[in-house]
Amino acid sequence: MIQLRDFCFRYRECSQPAVMDVNLDIPAGSFTGITGPAGSGKSMLTYALNGIVPYCYPGDFYGEVLIDGHDTCDTSLTDISRLVGSVCQDIDSQFVASVVEDEMLYGLENFGVAHELIPARVDEALEAMGIADLRDRLIASLSGGQKQKVAIASILALRPKVLVLDEPTAELDPASSRQVFLLLADYARRHGTTVVVVEQKIALLSEFADLLVIMQDGRVRFADAPAAVLARSEELLSIGVNCPRSTTLMNRLAAAGLYAGPVCTDVAQASRALLEVVA
Ligand code: ADP
Ligand code: MG
């Protein structure tokens, strides 16, 4: 569904590329997580997928980005936005309406969705994000976390093949963040949507992602199944990416020859493994 070939982008006024040498293949219907330190190029990768580059930022674009076989450089921004729904990091800049329902209607009407289909799309998207009760609220009166859910719901209503989210849970506590991931993953499974999400919470990504991408200084440092990436917890720590402490603990025991089982990606696995170590 998504192919990046030697993708590189340099902002016009910068001497160094923001991202470089990015090669990624993301299968249809999969869930990809992207994390890495601040400034490592995570948002730039989302811009490559939603067409913000090359269309909105001046700069040099090298390589190829293909979405469902369409080269983004040969596809209009309008056509890209029909394939790729995206929720940007600064959600306040994304809202166009003042009431939640109007925000959802704006996108659907703009996309020319048949009028008789619109009410069901709105209901489904609000329910998918668990915010049916917010329908008539003023967006300005919502909490940061509620706004994030509204922004996601208004994109889900458009039924994009690819969903790109840049730090969608930044305003949410751990329990609500996990709830958003559960809702998203459930929606994506039912609709066959390909999901790409930038997220700081690596434990959360590991739980949901098929592919975990770690960015460092504009390059892909690791791109693999979450367990294979988390096996490198010491290297991740050295570039400023903190693995769950339970993962780091079990990796250290493994390095010391005290544990030989699989990488532990969550506390439950680690506590079971630890009981075997001490048995
Ligand atoms: P992340 O999302 O991982 O924090 P970004 O993709 O936002 O990183 O940034 C990648 C690099 O591009 C950083 O070095 C950042 O300073 C630079 N950058 C981001 N936005 C701009 C911009 N509008 N103009 C010039 N450089 C930028
Ligand atoms: Mg960012």
Short mmCIF file of C-alpha atoms and ligand atoms in Angstrom, two decimals:
data_model
loop_
_atom_site.label_atom_id
_atom_site.label_comp_id
_atom_site.label_asym_id
_atom_site.label_seq_id
_atom_site.Cartn_x
_atom_site.Cartn_y
_atom_site.Cartn_z
CA MET A 1 0.00 0.00 0.00
CA ILE A 2 2.87 2.37 0.82
CA GLN A 3 6.34 2.24 -0.70
CA LEU A 4 9.10 4.73 0.02
CA ARG A 5 12.15 4.37 -2.23
CA ASP A 6 15.30 6.29 -1.24
CA PHE A 7 13.04 9.08 -0.04
CA CYS A 8 14.84 12.24 0.97
CA PHE A 9 13.54 15.76 1.62
CA ARG A 10 15.50 18.92 2.31
CA TYR A 11 13.68 22.12 3.29
CA ARG A 12 14.75 24.91 0.98
CA GLU A 13 16.39 27.00 3.68
CA CYS A 14 18.22 24.06 5.32
CA SER A 15 21.61 22.64 4.45
CA GLN A 16 20.80 19.16 5.82
CA PRO A 17 17.90 16.99 4.64
CA ALA A 18 15.08 16.58 7.20
CA VAL A 19 14.91 12.89 6.24
CA MET A 20 17.12 10.82 3.97
CA ASP A 21 17.54 7.36 2.46
CA VAL A 22 14.16 6.15 3.68
CA ASN A 23 13.08 2.81 2.24
CA LEU A 24 9.89 1.31 3.64
CA ASP A 25 7.27 -1.15 2.39
CA ILE A 26 3.99 -1.06 4.26
CA PRO A 27 1.45 -3.75 3.37
CA ALA A 28 -2.25 -3.00 2.97
CA GLY A 29 -4.22 -3.44 6.18
CA SER A 30 -1.14 -3.33 8.41
CA PHE A 31 -0.47 -1.14 11.44
CA THR A 32 2.85 0.71 11.44
CA GLY A 33 4.25 2.64 14.39
CA ILE A 34 6.91 5.32 14.04
CA THR A 35 8.86 6.66 16.99
CA GLY A 36 12.19 8.32 17.69
CA PRO A 37 13.65 11.39 19.39
CA ALA A 38 12.36 14.94 18.73
CA GLY A 39 13.53 16.27 15.37
CA SER A 40 14.35 12.81 14.01
CA GLY A 41 12.00 13.20 11.02
CA LYS A 42 8.82 11.47 12.19
CA SER A 43 6.48 14.28 11.13
CA MET A 44 8.34 14.61 7.82
CA LEU A 45 7.53 10.97 7.08
CA THR A 46 3.84 11.73 7.62
CA TYR A 47 4.18 14.72 5.24
CA ALA A 48 5.57 12.38 2.60
CA LEU A 49 2.51 10.16 2.93
CA ASN A 50 -0.18 12.84 2.97
CA GLY A 51 1.34 14.94 0.18
CA ILE A 52 2.32 17.95 2.32
CA VAL A 53 5.65 17.29 0.64
CA PRO A 54 6.12 17.93 -2.20
CA TYR A 55 2.97 20.13 -2.41
CA CYS A 56 3.06 22.48 0.57
CA TYR A 57 6.70 22.95 1.61
CA PRO A 58 9.31 24.27 -0.76
CA GLY A 59 12.39 22.08 -0.89
CA ASP A 60 14.18 19.26 -2.67
CA PHE A 61 12.36 15.95 -2.92
CA TYR A 62 14.38 12.90 -3.95
CA GLY A 63 13.32 9.30 -4.41
CA GLU A 64 9.78 8.00 -4.74
CA VAL A 65 6.73 7.74 -2.54
CA LEU A 66 4.01 5.42 -3.86
CA ILE A 67 0.59 5.18 -2.24
CA ASP A 68 -1.50 2.31 -3.56
CA GLY A 69 0.73 2.40 -6.64
CA HIS A 70 0.37 6.18 -7.19
CA ASP A 71 3.56 8.23 -7.21
CA THR A 72 2.71 11.21 -4.97
CA CYS A 73 4.73 13.53 -7.23
CA ASP A 74 2.43 12.63 -10.16
CA THR A 75 -0.81 12.70 -8.14
CA SER A 76 -2.69 15.86 -7.17
CA LEU A 77 -2.98 16.76 -3.50
CA THR A 78 -6.76 16.31 -3.82
CA ASP A 79 -6.34 12.78 -5.12
CA ILE A 80 -3.78 11.97 -2.41
CA SER A 81 -6.19 13.22 0.25
CA ARG A 82 -8.83 10.80 -1.03
CA LEU A 83 -6.41 7.93 -0.42
CA VAL A 84 -4.70 9.17 2.72
CA GLY A 85 -6.58 10.61 5.67
CA SER A 86 -4.29 12.36 8.08
CA VAL A 87 -4.44 13.89 11.50
CA CYS A 88 -1.57 16.31 12.02
CA GLN A 89 0.37 17.00 15.19
CA ASP A 90 -1.18 20.46 15.63
CA ILE A 91 -4.86 19.48 15.54
CA ASP A 92 -6.17 22.98 16.27
CA SER A 93 -4.85 24.03 12.85
CA GLN A 94 -6.85 21.21 11.27
CA PHE A 95 -10.36 22.18 12.42
CA VAL A 96 -12.47 24.22 10.00
CA ALA A 97 -15.84 24.26 11.83
CA SER A 98 -16.82 25.31 15.33
CA VAL A 99 -19.24 22.45 16.15
CA VAL A 100 -18.20 18.78 16.12
CA GLU A 101 -20.93 17.59 13.74
CA ASP A 102 -20.24 20.44 11.30
CA GLU A 103 -16.55 19.49 11.28
CA MET A 104 -17.51 15.97 10.20
CA LEU A 105 -20.01 17.21 7.60
CA TYR A 106 -17.50 19.62 6.09
CA GLY A 107 -15.13 16.83 5.04
CA LEU A 108 -17.90 14.52 3.81
CA GLU A 109 -19.55 17.26 1.72
CA ASN A 110 -16.20 18.39 0.37
CA PHE A 111 -15.47 14.84 -0.73
CA GLY A 112 -18.81 14.70 -2.53
CA VAL A 113 -20.13 11.79 -0.46
CA ALA A 114 -23.78 11.14 -1.45
CA HIS A 115 -26.14 12.99 0.91
CA GLU A 116 -28.11 9.90 1.87
CA LEU A 117 -24.90 8.19 3.08
CA ILE A 118 -23.69 11.08 5.22
CA PRO A 119 -25.71 10.58 8.45
CA ALA A 120 -24.61 6.95 8.77
CA ARG A 121 -20.97 7.90 8.14
CA VAL A 122 -21.13 10.55 10.88
CA ASP A 123 -22.77 8.16 13.36
CA GLU A 124 -20.31 5.39 12.61
CA ALA A 125 -17.21 7.57 12.93
CA LEU A 126 -18.38 9.18 16.19
CA GLU A 127 -19.15 5.76 17.61
CA ALA A 128 -15.85 4.32 16.37
CA MET A 129 -14.06 6.93 18.53
CA GLY A 130 -16.51 6.59 21.43
CA ILE A 131 -17.61 10.25 21.23
CA ALA A 132 -21.25 10.06 20.12
CA ASP A 133 -22.08 12.37 23.06
CA LEU A 134 -19.84 15.17 21.68
CA ARG A 135 -21.75 15.59 18.40
CA ASP A 136 -23.32 18.98 19.26
CA ARG A 137 -20.45 20.40 21.29
CA LEU A 138 -18.39 23.45 20.40
CA ILE A 139 -14.92 22.25 19.48
CA ALA A 140 -13.39 25.16 21.43
CA SER A 141 -15.04 23.84 24.61
CA LEU A 142 -13.45 20.37 24.36
CA SER A 143 -10.40 19.05 26.19
CA GLY A 144 -7.24 18.32 24.20
CA GLY A 145 -7.95 14.60 24.29
CA GLN A 146 -11.56 15.07 23.12
CA LYS A 147 -10.32 17.26 20.25
CA GLN A 148 -7.92 14.52 19.22
CA LYS A 149 -10.79 12.04 19.07
CA VAL A 150 -12.91 14.47 17.04
CA ALA A 151 -10.04 15.03 14.60
CA ILE A 152 -9.64 11.26 14.16
CA ALA A 153 -13.40 10.68 13.80
CA SER A 154 -13.74 13.36 11.12
CA ILE A 155 -11.03 11.60 9.10
CA LEU A 156 -12.48 8.10 9.69
CA ALA A 157 -15.81 9.34 8.29
CA LEU A 158 -14.07 9.82 4.94
CA ARG A 159 -13.06 6.12 4.89
CA PRO A 160 -9.50 6.62 3.59
CA LYS A 161 -7.50 3.55 2.57
CA VAL A 162 -4.55 4.89 4.54
CA LEU A 163 -4.77 6.63 7.87
CA VAL A 164 -1.77 8.69 9.02
CA LEU A 165 -1.75 10.05 12.56
CA ASP A 166 0.97 12.25 14.02
CA GLU A 167 1.09 11.86 17.82
CA PRO A 168 -2.68 11.36 18.18
CA THR A 169 -2.53 10.65 21.90
CA ALA A 170 -0.17 13.43 22.98
CA GLU A 171 -2.95 15.04 25.06
CA LEU A 172 -4.22 11.80 26.58
CA ASP A 173 -3.32 9.88 29.73
CA PRO A 174 -2.04 6.29 29.32
CA ALA A 175 -5.45 4.62 29.79
CA SER A 176 -7.21 6.91 27.28
CA SER A 177 -4.30 6.57 24.85
CA ARG A 178 -4.67 2.81 24.91
CA GLN A 179 -8.41 3.16 24.41
CA VAL A 180 -7.81 5.29 21.29
CA PHE A 181 -5.42 2.66 19.93
CA LEU A 182 -7.93 -0.11 20.63
CA LEU A 183 -10.69 1.83 18.85
CA LEU A 184 -8.41 2.65 15.92
CA ALA A 185 -7.13 -0.91 15.54
CA ASP A 186 -10.67 -2.25 15.70
CA TYR A 187 -11.88 0.22 13.08
CA ALA A 188 -8.88 -0.53 10.82
CA ARG A 189 -9.46 -4.29 11.08
CA ARG A 190 -13.13 -3.93 10.11
CA HIS A 191 -12.37 -1.65 7.15
CA GLY A 192 -9.01 -3.05 6.01
CA THR A 193 -7.45 0.39 6.60
CA THR A 194 -3.66 0.74 6.56
CA VAL A 195 -2.61 2.69 9.66
CA VAL A 196 0.61 4.65 10.16
CA VAL A 197 0.95 6.32 13.53
CA VAL A 198 3.70 8.46 15.02
CA GLU A 199 3.71 7.99 18.78
CA GLN A 200 6.07 8.61 21.69
CA LYS A 201 4.65 5.78 23.77
CA ILE A 202 6.70 2.84 22.50
CA ALA A 203 4.95 0.26 24.71
CA LEU A 204 1.65 1.21 23.12
CA LEU A 205 3.10 1.00 19.60
CA SER A 206 4.62 -2.39 20.37
CA GLU A 207 1.28 -3.74 21.47
CA PHE A 208 -0.54 -2.72 18.29
CA ALA A 209 2.01 -2.40 15.48
CA ASP A 210 2.98 -5.02 12.93
CA LEU A 211 5.96 -2.89 11.92
CA LEU A 212 7.85 -0.61 14.31
CA VAL A 213 10.02 2.10 12.75
CA ILE A 214 12.63 3.97 14.79
CA MET A 215 13.84 7.25 13.30
CA GLN A 216 17.17 8.81 14.24
CA ASP A 217 18.64 12.00 12.72
CA GLY A 218 16.40 11.81 9.65
CA ARG A 219 17.13 8.16 8.91
CA VAL A 220 15.36 4.90 9.61
CA ARG A 221 17.45 3.28 12.33
CA PHE A 222 15.28 0.16 12.74
CA ALA A 223 12.19 -1.10 10.90
CA ASP A 224 11.08 -4.51 12.06
CA ALA A 225 8.52 -6.41 14.13
CA PRO A 226 8.19 -4.76 17.56
CA ALA A 227 9.85 -7.66 19.44
CA ALA A 228 12.88 -7.56 17.11
CA VAL A 229 13.22 -3.80 17.65
CA LEU A 230 12.71 -4.00 21.44
CA ALA A 231 15.46 -6.64 21.58
CA ARG A 232 17.84 -3.69 20.91
CA SER A 233 16.79 -1.78 24.06
CA GLU A 234 20.37 -0.72 24.90
CA GLU A 235 20.95 0.75 21.42
CA LEU A 236 17.54 2.44 21.59
CA LEU A 237 18.42 3.95 24.97
CA SER A 238 21.69 5.30 23.51
CA ILE A 239 19.71 7.29 20.91
CA GLY A 240 17.19 8.55 23.45
CA VAL A 241 14.36 6.04 22.93
CA ASN A 242 13.23 4.50 26.22
CA CYS A 243 11.85 0.97 26.02
CA PRO A 244 9.39 -0.25 28.66
CA ARG A 245 11.39 -0.91 31.84
CA SER A 246 10.18 -4.52 31.92
CA THR A 247 11.67 -5.03 28.43
CA THR A 248 14.98 -3.45 29.38
CA LEU A 249 15.18 -5.54 32.55
CA MET A 250 14.60 -8.84 30.74
CA ASN A 251 17.02 -7.87 27.93
CA ARG A 252 19.69 -7.19 30.58
CA LEU A 253 19.05 -10.54 32.22
CA ALA A 254 19.31 -12.14 28.76
CA ALA A 255 22.62 -10.34 28.10
CA ALA A 256 23.89 -11.64 31.45
CA GLY A 257 22.97 -15.18 30.43
CA LEU A 258 20.18 -15.44 33.02
CA TYR A 259 17.22 -15.48 30.62
CA ALA A 260 16.96 -17.20 27.25
CA GLY A 261 13.30 -16.73 26.33
CA PRO A 262 11.68 -14.35 23.84
CA VAL A 263 11.82 -10.56 24.17
CA CYS A 264 9.24 -9.33 26.69
CA THR A 265 7.21 -6.49 25.22
CA ASP A 266 4.95 -5.91 28.21
CA VAL A 267 4.84 -6.22 31.98
CA ALA A 268 2.70 -9.36 32.00
CA GLN A 269 5.16 -11.26 29.78
CA ALA A 270 8.11 -9.98 31.78
CA SER A 271 6.63 -10.99 35.12
CA ARG A 272 5.92 -14.51 33.86
CA ALA A 273 9.44 -14.76 32.46
CA LEU A 274 10.93 -13.40 35.68
CA LEU A 275 9.10 -16.02 37.75
CA GLU A 276 10.77 -18.70 35.61
CA VAL A 277 14.18 -17.05 36.05
CA VAL A 278 13.88 -17.06 39.85
CA ALA A 279 12.24 -20.51 40.04
P1 ADP B 1 9.94 14.99 14.55
O1 ADP B 1 8.52 14.93 14.11
O2 ADP B 1 10.61 13.65 14.65
O3 ADP B 1 10.13 15.77 15.83
P2 ADP B 1 10.32 16.64 12.17
O4 ADP B 1 9.94 15.75 11.06
O5 ADP B 1 9.34 17.67 12.61
O6 ADP B 1 10.80 15.76 13.43
O7 ADP B 1 11.66 17.41 11.81
C1 ADP B 1 12.73 16.80 11.11
C2 ADP B 1 13.80 17.85 10.85
O8 ADP B 1 13.29 18.87 9.99
C3 ADP B 1 14.29 18.54 12.11
O9 ADP B 1 15.68 18.72 11.98
C4 ADP B 1 13.57 19.87 12.09
O10 ADP B 1 14.35 20.86 12.71
C5 ADP B 1 13.44 20.13 10.60
N1 ADP B 1 12.23 20.93 10.28
C6 ADP B 1 10.97 20.65 10.67
N2 ADP B 1 10.10 21.55 10.18
C7 ADP B 1 10.82 22.42 9.45
C8 ADP B 1 10.50 23.59 8.66
N3 ADP B 1 9.24 24.03 8.53
N4 ADP B 1 11.52 24.23 8.03
C9 ADP B 1 12.79 23.79 8.17
N5 ADP B 1 13.17 22.69 8.88
C10 ADP B 1 12.20 22.03 9.51
MG MG B 2 6.74 15.66 14.97
#
